[in-house]
Coordinates of C-alpha atoms in Angstrom, one line a residue:
M1 CA -2.5 196.7 81.7
L2 CA -1.8 198.6 85.0
Q3 CA -1.2 201.8 83.2
S4 CA -4.4 201.5 81.2
I5 CA -6.5 201.1 84.6
R6 CA -4.4 204.1 86.0
N7 CA -5.6 206.3 82.9
A8 CA -9.3 205.0 83.0
S9 CA -9.5 206.0 86.5
Q10 CA -8.9 209.7 85.6
H11 CA -12.3 209.7 83.9
W12 CA -15.7 209.8 85.8
L13 CA -17.3 206.9 83.8
G14 CA -13.9 205.0 84.2
K15 CA -14.1 205.5 87.9
I16 CA -18.0 203.9 87.9
V17 CA -16.7 200.6 85.7
L18 CA -13.7 200.2 87.8
S19 CA -16.0 200.5 90.8
I20 CA -18.2 197.8 89.5
L21 CA -15.0 195.6 88.4
F22 CA -13.4 195.7 91.8
F23 CA -16.8 194.9 93.4
F24 CA -17.0 191.4 91.7
L25 CA -13.2 191.0 92.1
I26 CA -13.5 191.2 95.8
A27 CA -16.7 188.9 95.7
G28 CA -15.1 186.6 93.7
V29 CA -12.0 186.2 96.1
A30 CA -14.7 185.8 99.1
I31 CA -16.3 183.2 97.3
F32 CA -13.4 180.9 95.8
G33 CA -10.4 182.0 97.8
V34 CA -7.4 184.0 96.3
E35 CA -5.8 181.2 94.7
E36 CA -8.9 179.6 93.0
F37 CA -10.1 182.9 91.8
F38 CA -6.9 184.0 89.9
R39 CA -6.6 180.4 88.7
G40 CA -9.9 180.6 86.8
G41 CA -12.0 178.9 89.5
S42 CA -11.9 174.8 90.1
S43 CA -14.7 174.0 87.6
Q44 CA -13.9 170.3 86.6
T45 CA -16.4 170.6 83.4
V46 CA -14.5 171.1 80.3
A47 CA -17.4 171.5 77.9
T48 CA -21.1 171.3 77.8
V49 CA -23.1 170.0 75.0
G50 CA -26.6 170.9 75.7
K51 CA -27.2 169.7 79.2
T52 CA -24.5 166.8 78.9
P53 CA -21.0 167.9 80.5
I54 CA -17.9 166.7 79.7
S55 CA -15.7 166.5 82.6
A56 CA -11.8 167.0 83.1
E57 CA -11.3 163.5 84.1
A58 CA -13.0 162.2 80.7
V59 CA -10.9 164.4 78.9
R60 CA -7.7 163.2 80.7
S61 CA -8.6 159.5 80.4
A62 CA -9.5 160.0 76.6
Y63 CA -6.2 161.8 76.1
Q64 CA -4.3 159.2 77.5
N65 CA -6.0 156.4 75.6
Q66 CA -5.6 158.1 72.4
L67 CA -2.0 158.8 73.1
Q68 CA -1.2 155.4 74.1
R69 CA -2.9 154.1 70.7
Y70 CA -0.8 156.5 68.6
Q71 CA 2.2 155.4 70.7
Q72 CA 1.4 151.8 69.9
Q73 CA 1.1 152.5 66.2
L74 CA 4.1 154.6 65.8
K75 CA 6.0 152.3 68.1
R76 CA 7.8 155.1 70.0
V77 CA 6.9 157.6 72.7
L78 CA 5.6 160.8 71.8
T79 CA 6.5 163.7 73.8
P80 CA 3.8 166.5 74.8
E81 CA 5.1 168.8 72.2
Q82 CA 4.7 166.1 69.4
A83 CA 1.2 165.3 70.7
R84 CA 0.3 168.9 70.4
A85 CA 2.0 169.4 67.1
M86 CA -0.4 166.5 65.8
G87 CA -3.5 168.1 67.3
L88 CA -4.1 165.4 69.6
E89 CA -5.6 167.6 72.3
R90 CA -8.3 169.1 69.9
Q91 CA -8.9 165.8 68.1
V92 CA -9.8 164.2 71.6
L93 CA -12.2 167.1 72.5
S94 CA -13.6 167.0 69.2
Q95 CA -14.5 163.4 69.6
L96 CA -15.9 163.9 73.1
I97 CA -18.1 166.6 71.9
T98 CA -19.5 164.4 69.3
E99 CA -20.0 161.5 71.5
A100 CA -21.7 164.0 74.0
A101 CA -23.8 165.5 71.3
L102 CA -25.2 162.0 70.2
D103 CA -25.7 160.8 73.9
Q104 CA -27.6 164.2 74.4
K105 CA -29.8 163.5 71.3
T106 CA -30.5 159.8 72.3
S107 CA -31.5 161.2 75.6
D108 CA -34.0 163.6 74.1
L109 CA -35.5 160.9 72.1
G110 CA -35.7 158.5 74.9
L111 CA -33.3 156.0 73.4
A112 CA -31.8 153.6 76.1
I113 CA -30.2 150.2 76.4
S114 CA -31.0 148.0 79.1
D115 CA -28.6 146.0 81.1
E116 CA -29.9 142.8 79.6
A117 CA -29.1 144.0 76.0
V118 CA -25.6 145.2 77.0
L119 CA -24.7 141.8 78.5
R120 CA -26.4 139.7 75.4
A121 CA -24.3 142.0 73.2
I122 CA -21.3 141.1 75.1
R123 CA -22.2 137.2 75.2
D124 CA -22.8 137.3 71.5
E125 CA -19.6 139.3 70.5
Q126 CA -17.3 136.8 68.5
A127 CA -14.2 138.2 70.0
F128 CA -15.4 136.9 73.3
K129 CA -16.3 133.2 72.3
G130 CA -14.3 130.3 73.0
A131 CA -13.5 127.1 70.6
D132 CA -16.9 125.8 71.6
G133 CA -18.7 129.1 70.1
K134 CA -19.7 129.9 73.7
F135 CA -19.1 133.1 75.8
D136 CA -15.6 132.5 77.4
R137 CA -15.5 134.9 80.6
T138 CA -11.7 134.2 80.8
L139 CA -11.3 135.1 77.4
F140 CA -13.2 138.4 78.0
F141 CA -11.0 139.3 80.8
Q142 CA -8.0 138.6 78.9
T143 CA -9.2 140.8 76.0
L144 CA -9.8 143.5 78.1
Q145 CA -6.6 143.5 79.9
R146 CA -4.6 143.5 76.6
A147 CA -6.6 146.7 75.7
G148 CA -5.8 148.4 78.9
L149 CA -9.4 148.4 79.7
N150 CA -11.4 147.4 83.0
E151 CA -15.1 145.7 82.8
Q152 CA -16.5 148.9 84.2
M153 CA -15.3 151.0 81.2
F154 CA -16.0 148.7 78.6
V155 CA -19.5 148.0 79.8
R156 CA -20.5 151.7 80.3
E157 CA -19.0 152.6 76.8
Q158 CA -20.7 149.7 75.2
R159 CA -23.8 150.8 76.6
S160 CA -23.5 154.5 75.1
V161 CA -22.0 153.0 71.9
A162 CA -25.2 150.9 71.1
A163 CA -27.4 153.9 71.6
R164 CA -25.2 155.9 69.4
L165 CA -25.3 153.3 66.8
Q166 CA -29.1 152.9 66.9
L167 CA -29.5 156.7 66.5
A168 CA -26.6 156.4 63.4
E169 CA -28.4 153.7 61.9
A170 CA -31.7 155.2 61.8
V171 CA -30.4 158.5 60.4
T172 CA -28.5 156.7 57.3
A173 CA -30.6 153.7 56.7
E174 CA -31.6 152.9 53.2
L175 CA -29.3 155.6 51.4
A176 CA -29.4 155.0 47.6
V177 CA -26.4 155.3 45.4
P178 CA -27.4 156.5 41.9
Q179 CA -26.8 154.2 39.2
A180 CA -25.4 156.9 36.9
M181 CA -22.7 157.5 39.7
R182 CA -21.8 153.7 39.9
E183 CA -21.4 153.7 36.2
A184 CA -19.1 156.6 36.1
V185 CA -17.1 155.0 38.7
H186 CA -16.8 151.6 36.7
R187 CA -15.6 153.5 33.7
Y188 CA -13.0 155.5 35.5
S189 CA -11.5 152.5 37.5
T190 CA -11.8 149.8 34.8
E191 CA -10.7 151.5 31.6
R192 CA -7.3 150.2 30.3
R193 CA -5.1 152.1 27.6
T194 CA -2.3 151.1 25.6
A195 CA 0.1 153.6 24.2
S196 CA 3.4 153.8 22.1
V197 CA 5.9 156.2 23.6
L198 CA 9.0 157.9 22.7
M199 CA 11.0 159.7 25.7
L200 CA 12.9 162.9 25.0
T201 CA 15.7 163.3 27.3
P202 CA 17.7 166.8 27.7
A203 CA 20.3 165.4 25.3
A204 CA 17.6 165.5 22.5
A205 CA 17.8 169.3 22.9
G206 CA 21.2 169.1 21.4
E207 CA 24.0 171.1 22.4
I208 CA 23.1 174.5 23.8
P209 CA 25.7 177.3 23.6
A210 CA 26.2 179.8 26.5
P211 CA 24.0 183.0 26.4
G212 CA 25.1 186.3 25.5
D213 CA 25.1 188.9 28.1
D214 CA 22.0 190.7 26.8
E215 CA 20.1 187.3 26.5
L216 CA 21.0 186.5 30.1
K217 CA 20.1 189.8 31.3
A218 CA 16.7 189.5 29.6
Y219 CA 16.1 186.0 31.2
Y220 CA 16.9 187.7 34.5
D221 CA 14.6 190.8 34.0
N222 CA 11.6 188.3 33.1
N223 CA 12.3 186.1 36.3
K224 CA 13.5 188.7 38.9
G225 CA 10.9 187.1 41.3
G226 CA 12.9 184.0 41.4
F227 CA 16.1 186.0 42.4
R228 CA 14.3 188.1 45.1
A229 CA 15.6 188.4 48.7
P230 CA 12.6 188.5 51.2
E231 CA 12.1 191.0 53.6
T232 CA 14.1 190.2 57.1
R233 CA 13.6 191.7 60.3
S234 CA 16.0 192.2 63.2
L235 CA 14.1 191.2 66.7
N236 CA 14.4 191.4 70.1
L237 CA 12.2 188.7 72.1
L238 CA 11.7 188.6 75.9
V239 CA 10.6 185.1 76.9
L240 CA 8.4 184.3 80.0
D241 CA 8.1 180.7 80.5
P242 CA 7.1 178.6 83.5
E243 CA 9.7 176.2 82.9
T244 CA 12.5 178.5 83.2
M245 CA 10.8 180.5 86.1
A246 CA 10.4 177.6 88.2
K247 CA 12.9 177.3 91.1
P248 CA 13.0 173.5 92.6
D249 CA 15.7 174.3 94.8
A250 CA 13.7 176.7 96.7
I251 CA 11.1 174.0 97.7
T252 CA 11.8 172.6 101.4
D253 CA 11.4 168.9 102.2
D254 CA 8.6 169.8 104.6
E255 CA 6.7 171.4 101.5
A256 CA 7.4 168.4 99.2
R257 CA 6.4 165.8 102.1
K258 CA 3.1 167.5 102.5
I259 CA 2.3 166.9 98.8
Y260 CA 3.4 163.4 99.1
E261 CA 1.4 162.6 102.2
A262 CA -1.7 164.1 100.4
N263 CA -1.2 162.2 97.2
A264 CA 0.1 159.0 98.6
A265 CA -1.9 156.9 96.1
K266 CA -0.1 158.6 93.2
Y267 CA 3.2 157.4 94.4
G268 CA 2.2 153.7 95.0
A269 CA 0.4 150.8 93.3
P270 CA -2.6 149.2 94.6
E271 CA -2.8 145.6 95.6
R272 CA -3.1 143.3 92.3
R273 CA -4.2 139.6 92.3
T274 CA -3.9 136.7 89.8
I275 CA -7.3 135.5 89.9
Q276 CA -8.8 132.1 88.1
Q277 CA -12.2 131.2 87.7
I278 CA -14.5 128.3 86.8
T279 CA -18.1 128.9 85.5
F280 CA -21.1 126.9 86.3
P281 CA -24.7 127.0 85.2
D282 CA -26.2 127.1 88.5
Q283 CA -25.6 127.5 92.1
A284 CA -26.4 123.7 93.0
T285 CA -23.6 122.4 90.4
A286 CA -20.9 125.1 91.8
E287 CA -21.7 124.2 95.5
I288 CA -21.3 120.5 94.7
A289 CA -17.7 121.3 92.8
A290 CA -16.5 123.4 95.7
K291 CA -17.0 120.7 98.3
Q292 CA -15.2 118.0 95.9
I293 CA -12.2 120.6 95.6
E294 CA -12.1 121.4 99.2
S295 CA -12.0 117.7 100.3
G296 CA -9.2 117.2 97.4
E297 CA -11.5 114.6 95.7
V298 CA -11.3 116.4 92.4
P299 CA -8.7 119.1 91.5
F300 CA -9.3 122.5 90.6
E301 CA -8.1 122.2 87.0
V302 CA -9.9 118.7 86.7
T303 CA -13.2 120.4 87.5
A304 CA -12.3 123.0 84.8
T305 CA -11.7 120.5 82.3
A306 CA -14.9 118.7 83.1
R307 CA -16.6 121.9 82.6
G308 CA -15.2 122.2 78.9
M309 CA -12.5 124.8 79.9
D310 CA -8.8 124.7 79.1
P311 CA -7.0 124.6 82.4
K312 CA -4.4 127.1 80.8
N313 CA -6.8 129.6 80.1
L314 CA -8.5 129.7 83.7
T315 CA -6.7 133.0 84.6
L316 CA -8.6 136.3 84.3
G317 CA -5.4 138.2 84.6
T318 CA -3.5 139.9 87.2
L319 CA -6.1 142.8 88.4
T320 CA -6.8 145.3 90.9
K321 CA -10.0 145.2 92.7
A322 CA -11.3 148.2 90.7
E323 CA -10.6 146.6 87.5
L324 CA -13.1 143.8 88.3
F325 CA -16.6 145.2 87.0
D326 CA -18.6 142.8 89.1
P327 CA -18.7 143.7 92.5
A328 CA -19.5 140.3 93.9
V329 CA -16.5 138.7 92.1
A330 CA -14.3 141.5 93.3
D331 CA -15.3 141.4 96.9
A332 CA -14.8 137.5 96.9
A333 CA -11.5 137.4 95.0
F334 CA -10.0 140.1 97.4
A335 CA -11.2 138.3 100.3
L336 CA -9.6 135.1 99.4
E337 CA -6.2 133.7 101.0
K338 CA -3.8 132.7 98.3
D339 CA -4.5 129.2 96.6
K340 CA -7.7 128.8 98.5
I341 CA -11.2 128.3 96.7
S342 CA -14.0 130.7 97.0
Q343 CA -17.7 129.5 97.9
P344 CA -19.8 129.8 95.0
V345 CA -20.3 133.3 93.7
K346 CA -23.3 134.5 91.9
G347 CA -22.0 137.0 89.3
R348 CA -23.4 139.0 86.4
F349 CA -22.4 136.4 84.0
G350 CA -23.1 133.3 86.0
T351 CA -22.1 131.4 89.2
V352 CA -18.3 131.1 89.5
L353 CA -15.6 129.3 91.7
L354 CA -12.5 131.6 92.3
R355 CA -9.0 130.9 93.0
V356 CA -6.3 133.3 93.8
T357 CA -2.9 132.1 92.7
A358 CA -0.7 135.2 93.4
I359 CA -0.9 138.2 95.5
D360 CA 0.9 141.4 94.7
P361 CA 0.4 143.6 97.9
G362 CA 1.2 146.8 95.9
S363 CA 3.8 149.1 96.7
Q364 CA 4.6 152.8 97.7
K365 CA 7.7 154.6 96.5
P366 CA 9.7 156.0 99.4
F367 CA 9.6 160.0 99.9
D368 CA 13.3 160.4 99.0
E369 CA 12.7 158.6 95.6
V370 CA 10.2 161.0 94.5
K371 CA 10.9 164.2 96.4
D372 CA 12.8 165.8 93.2
E373 CA 9.9 165.1 91.2
I374 CA 7.6 166.5 93.6
R375 CA 9.9 169.9 94.1
K376 CA 10.0 170.3 90.3
T377 CA 6.0 170.1 90.1
I378 CA 5.4 172.3 93.0
A379 CA 8.0 174.7 91.5
L380 CA 6.4 174.5 88.3
Q381 CA 2.8 175.3 89.6
R382 CA 4.1 178.2 91.7
A383 CA 5.8 179.7 88.6
R384 CA 2.4 179.3 86.6
D385 CA 0.7 180.7 89.6
G386 CA 3.2 183.8 89.4
L387 CA 3.1 184.1 85.7
E388 CA 0.3 186.8 85.4
P389 CA 1.8 188.9 88.2
A390 CA 5.3 188.8 86.4
H391 CA 3.4 189.6 83.2
D392 CA 1.8 192.5 84.6
A393 CA 4.8 193.9 86.3
I394 CA 6.7 193.7 82.8
E395 CA 3.5 195.3 81.1
D396 CA 3.9 198.1 83.6
A397 CA 7.7 198.4 83.0
R398 CA 7.0 198.6 79.2
A399 CA 4.6 201.2 79.9
S400 CA 7.3 203.2 81.6
G401 CA 9.5 203.2 78.5
K402 CA 11.8 200.5 79.7
S403 CA 13.5 198.3 76.9
L404 CA 13.0 194.5 76.6
A405 CA 16.9 194.4 77.1
D406 CA 16.4 196.3 80.5
I407 CA 13.7 194.5 81.8
A408 CA 15.2 191.1 80.9
K409 CA 18.2 192.3 83.0
E410 CA 16.3 193.4 86.0
R411 CA 14.1 190.1 86.3
G412 CA 16.9 187.7 85.3
L413 CA 14.9 186.4 82.1
T414 CA 15.9 185.2 78.6
L415 CA 16.3 187.7 75.8
V416 CA 16.5 186.4 72.4
A417 CA 18.4 188.5 69.9
V418 CA 17.8 187.9 66.3
P419 CA 19.7 189.5 64.0
A420 CA 18.0 188.8 60.7
V421 CA 15.0 186.5 60.0
D422 CA 12.4 186.3 57.3
A423 CA 8.7 185.5 57.7
K424 CA 9.4 181.6 57.1
G425 CA 12.1 181.6 59.7
N426 CA 15.3 181.7 57.7
D427 CA 18.3 183.8 57.9
P428 CA 19.8 185.6 54.7
A429 CA 21.8 182.7 53.9
G430 CA 18.6 180.6 53.8
A431 CA 19.3 178.5 57.2
K432 CA 16.7 178.0 59.8
V433 CA 16.9 180.5 62.8
E434 CA 17.1 178.4 66.0
G435 CA 15.6 179.6 69.4
I436 CA 12.6 181.6 68.4
P437 CA 9.9 180.6 70.7
D438 CA 6.5 179.4 68.9
P439 CA 7.8 180.6 65.5
D440 CA 4.8 180.2 63.5
T441 CA 2.9 182.5 66.0
T442 CA 5.8 184.9 66.9
L443 CA 7.0 185.4 63.3
A444 CA 3.6 186.1 61.8
A445 CA 2.9 188.9 64.7
A446 CA 6.2 190.2 64.2
F447 CA 6.1 190.8 60.4
R448 CA 2.7 192.7 61.2
S449 CA 4.2 195.0 63.4
E450 CA 6.6 198.0 63.0
I451 CA 9.7 199.6 64.3
G452 CA 8.7 201.0 67.8
G453 CA 5.3 199.6 67.5
D454 CA 3.2 199.2 70.8
S455 CA 2.9 195.2 70.5
E456 CA 0.7 193.1 72.8
A457 CA 2.6 190.0 74.3
L458 CA 1.9 186.7 72.5
R459 CA 0.8 183.5 74.6
T460 CA 3.1 180.4 74.0
K461 CA 2.0 177.0 73.7
S462 CA 3.7 176.1 76.9
G463 CA 1.5 178.7 78.8
G464 CA 4.2 181.5 78.9
Y465 CA 4.3 184.9 77.0
V466 CA 6.7 186.4 74.5
W467 CA 7.2 190.2 73.9
Y468 CA 8.9 191.3 70.8
D469 CA 10.3 194.4 69.3
V470 CA 11.3 195.0 65.7
A471 CA 14.6 196.6 65.7
K472 CA 15.4 196.9 62.2
I473 CA 13.4 196.1 58.8
D474 CA 15.2 195.1 55.6
A475 CA 12.6 195.3 53.1
A476 CA 12.2 192.7 50.4
H477 CA 14.5 193.5 47.2
D478 CA 15.8 192.2 43.9
K479 CA 19.4 190.6 44.0
P480 CA 21.6 192.1 41.4
L481 CA 22.4 190.0 38.4
D482 CA 26.1 189.7 39.4
A483 CA 25.2 188.1 42.8
V484 CA 23.0 185.3 41.3
R485 CA 24.9 184.8 37.8
D486 CA 25.4 181.1 38.4
E487 CA 21.8 180.5 39.5
A488 CA 20.5 182.6 36.3
L489 CA 22.8 180.8 34.1
K490 CA 21.5 177.3 35.3
G491 CA 17.9 178.5 35.2
W492 CA 18.2 180.0 31.5
K493 CA 19.8 176.7 30.4
E494 CA 16.8 174.9 31.8
A495 CA 14.2 177.1 30.3
E496 CA 16.0 176.8 27.0
T497 CA 16.1 173.0 27.0
A498 CA 12.4 172.8 28.0
K499 CA 11.7 175.2 25.1
R500 CA 13.5 173.1 22.6
L501 CA 12.1 169.9 23.9
T502 CA 8.7 171.2 23.6
A503 CA 9.0 172.3 20.0
K504 CA 10.5 168.8 19.1
S505 CA 7.9 167.0 20.7
K506 CA 5.2 169.3 19.0
E507 CA 6.9 168.5 15.7
L508 CA 6.9 164.5 16.3
V509 CA 2.9 164.8 17.5
E510 CA 2.2 166.4 14.1
K511 CA 3.8 163.6 12.2
L512 CA 2.1 161.2 14.2
D513 CA -1.2 162.7 13.8
K514 CA -0.7 163.0 9.9
G515 CA -0.5 159.1 9.9
E516 CA 3.2 158.4 10.0
T517 CA 4.1 155.2 12.0
V518 CA 5.6 155.6 15.3
E519 CA 8.4 153.2 14.1
A520 CA 9.2 155.7 11.3
V521 CA 8.8 158.9 13.5
A522 CA 11.3 157.3 16.2
E523 CA 13.9 156.3 13.4
A524 CA 13.9 159.5 11.9
A525 CA 14.3 160.9 15.2
G526 CA 16.9 158.8 16.5
I527 CA 14.8 158.0 19.8
P528 CA 13.7 154.3 20.6
A529 CA 10.0 153.7 20.8
K530 CA 8.2 151.4 23.2
T531 CA 4.9 150.3 23.7
V532 CA 3.3 150.3 27.2
A533 CA 0.2 148.1 27.8
D534 CA -2.5 148.0 30.5
L535 CA -2.2 151.4 31.5
A536 CA -4.8 152.3 34.6
R537 CA -5.5 155.8 35.9
N538 CA -3.5 156.9 39.0
Q539 CA -1.0 154.0 38.5
P540 CA 2.5 155.0 37.3
K541 CA 4.2 152.2 35.2
D542 CA 7.5 151.8 33.8
D543 CA 9.2 155.2 33.6
L544 CA 5.8 157.0 33.1
A545 CA 4.7 159.3 35.9
N546 CA 1.3 159.7 36.9
D547 CA 1.0 163.1 34.9
V548 CA 1.8 161.4 31.7
I549 CA -0.6 158.8 32.3
E550 CA -3.2 161.1 33.0
R551 CA -2.6 163.0 29.8
I552 CA -2.6 159.5 27.9
F553 CA -6.3 159.1 29.3
A554 CA -7.2 162.5 28.1
T555 CA -6.3 161.9 24.6
A556 CA -8.6 160.1 22.2
V557 CA -7.6 156.9 20.7
D558 CA -5.5 156.8 17.5
K559 CA -4.3 160.3 18.6
A560 CA -0.8 161.9 19.6
G561 CA 0.3 164.1 22.5
S562 CA 3.1 165.1 24.7
A563 CA 3.7 165.7 28.3
P564 CA 6.5 166.8 30.6
S565 CA 8.4 163.8 32.3
G566 CA 11.0 164.5 34.8
D567 CA 13.6 166.9 33.1
G568 CA 12.4 165.7 29.5
R569 CA 9.1 165.1 27.7
A570 CA 7.2 162.1 26.8
V571 CA 5.6 161.8 23.2
Y572 CA 2.7 158.9 23.1
K573 CA 0.3 157.8 20.7
V574 CA -3.0 156.1 22.1
T575 CA -3.3 153.0 20.3
K576 CA -6.0 151.2 22.3
A577 CA -8.6 151.8 25.1
E578 CA -10.5 148.7 26.5
M579 CA -13.1 148.6 29.2
P580 CA -15.5 145.9 30.4
A581 CA -19.2 146.2 29.9
Y582 CA -20.8 147.6 32.9
V583 CA -23.5 145.1 34.6
V584 CA -26.0 146.4 37.1
G585 CA -26.1 143.9 40.1
A586 CA -22.7 142.7 39.1
Q587 CA -20.4 141.7 42.2
T588 CA -18.1 144.6 41.2
D589 CA -21.3 147.2 40.8
K590 CA -22.3 145.9 44.4
T591 CA -18.8 146.6 45.9
V592 CA -19.0 150.4 44.3
E593 CA -22.4 150.7 45.7
K594 CA -21.3 149.6 49.2
N595 CA -18.4 151.8 49.2
F596 CA -20.2 154.9 48.2
R597 CA -23.0 154.1 50.6
T598 CA -20.6 154.2 53.0
A599 CA -19.2 157.6 51.9
L600 CA -22.5 158.9 51.8
S601 CA -23.7 157.7 55.1
D602 CA -20.5 159.5 56.7
D603 CA -21.5 162.8 55.0
V604 CA -25.1 162.7 55.9
L605 CA -24.1 161.7 59.7
G606 CA -21.5 164.4 59.6
E607 CA -24.0 166.9 58.7
Y608 CA -26.6 165.5 61.2
I609 CA -24.0 165.6 64.0
A610 CA -22.9 169.2 63.3
D611 CA -26.9 170.0 63.2
V612 CA -27.4 168.3 66.6
Q613 CA -24.6 170.3 68.2
K614 CA -25.6 173.6 66.8
N615 CA -29.2 173.0 68.2
A616 CA -28.0 171.6 71.6
G617 CA -25.4 174.3 71.9
V618 CA -21.6 173.7 72.7
S619 CA -19.4 175.6 75.1
V620 CA -16.0 175.1 76.0
N621 CA -14.1 176.1 79.1
Q622 CA -10.6 176.7 77.5
A623 CA -9.1 177.1 81.3
A624 CA -10.4 174.0 82.4
F625 CA -9.3 172.1 79.2
K626 CA -6.0 173.4 79.7
R627 CA -5.9 172.4 83.5
A628 CA -7.4 169.0 82.5
L629 CA -4.3 168.2 80.3
G630 CA -1.7 170.2 82.6
G631 CA -0.7 167.8 85.1
E632 CA -1.6 170.4 88.0
Y633 CA -2.0 169.2 91.5

């Protein structure tokens, strides 16, 4: 890169362009500072859909939630590499863009959900109702806690979801499913067939003598593609990776302590309280109950029982103050002493009395416990910050004619020498070659290059770089017959067996179509026959694979046919086809209509969302996206 700048500066037009470039460079440093300028700025907006921004915090939160859901489903922890391989980062961003597009459209259309509507929807939700069929605030909090949500997050999301649902329902309302489509589905899914089947195994082909040299040579010549050695290349790879560049031992205790003190909350846990509550219909009733409890006249649990609540289910959970959506309840609960009863608190879901049964004062990990982790984090960040200068220095060294081996030795970097590898990542023996960084990307680029080619550095998934040189190319070539004789013999025998079985099955099919009975044909061929009934599409049965069943359904009744079956063939005659009558409005018809309406709705809504995104305009800040999930300080 620096060499290209030097070359450009020799021309008058290049001097003008470089002058403008360096003006903006200096201005950027003056405005943002050196570190932030070279890190691409500190924008917290990852994407913008129309006027709706998607923040880095929203991306991080959605990513963590989705990761936890996957881990709960898989019942194992996913590494960042595994999550990346699943495309989790892109899934999350795509979902957030879709939600933002719908939010933008609901805003443009003036759709809004009132506080009363949100609270009413929460109260009407069956999952939050107790045995008496009424909204149970305790059950509400317990359900949210199990889901890893706090009240603020839940209410905010429900407001957006309700608006999106209103829009989606308006777009997909009253979609009709054509009767012809429903009838076709009925025929396809309900038809059942019966067939008589004869199975031809490889033994039915008889004894197959070994081929002569000329015969084997002819088979080899006709199938050379199956005995062809792929092109292989010898590669040298120079790897610049933040993980290997990081030097945690170079970070002093003073540097680590500054980060520790600046991020104290990250290394501690906030105070948590176990909170119980009883809900009352009004302030007066709550005040009477509070006086009775304080005087010892009526215990807290007895008061709950009188209110129709189960004393075992009074606990909202063990929560931080931030996890309590209702500010009045949060303030009262965290001002109480342990085992004391609050005064009546008028909250969003009614008037309540609170009791705190346990207090976890929180904790702070000592510096010595986390200093190694902090050192690693600082070192990794510095390595990332030094990545581009190192990249430019290596580019300058390459421009001066130095080999990757010399550069690696000078800078103490890893040089991966690959003696021979094909485009799929295998060595000449067919074994996987290990140690190639991002093999899909690296090998694709290396196999587009030539020996001595001036290749660009590749960016790795970990944020580093890989330079590659092609040292040698062994072109794809046909392996000689002597080198693959055993493989050729095996292939010839399999082909000859299949040929004989195909001829024999054709002979049997002709006999069946001429009117001979299945039993007579089977007896003459020395093959047992069997009847297979109640065959359905896409449902293998007995030893009949799905491919055979599909051929049976493609054959007319009273006609015969054959199909490959494993290493043999199946000969069959269709003897019966049954299908219940199609009745418009029957329960099965309604089910088909419902399922297809859902599919049609999904298609229509997908097209609508794509159009909304196109009209609103979507921009993604890739650098901010990477930072949002990079765990940087």
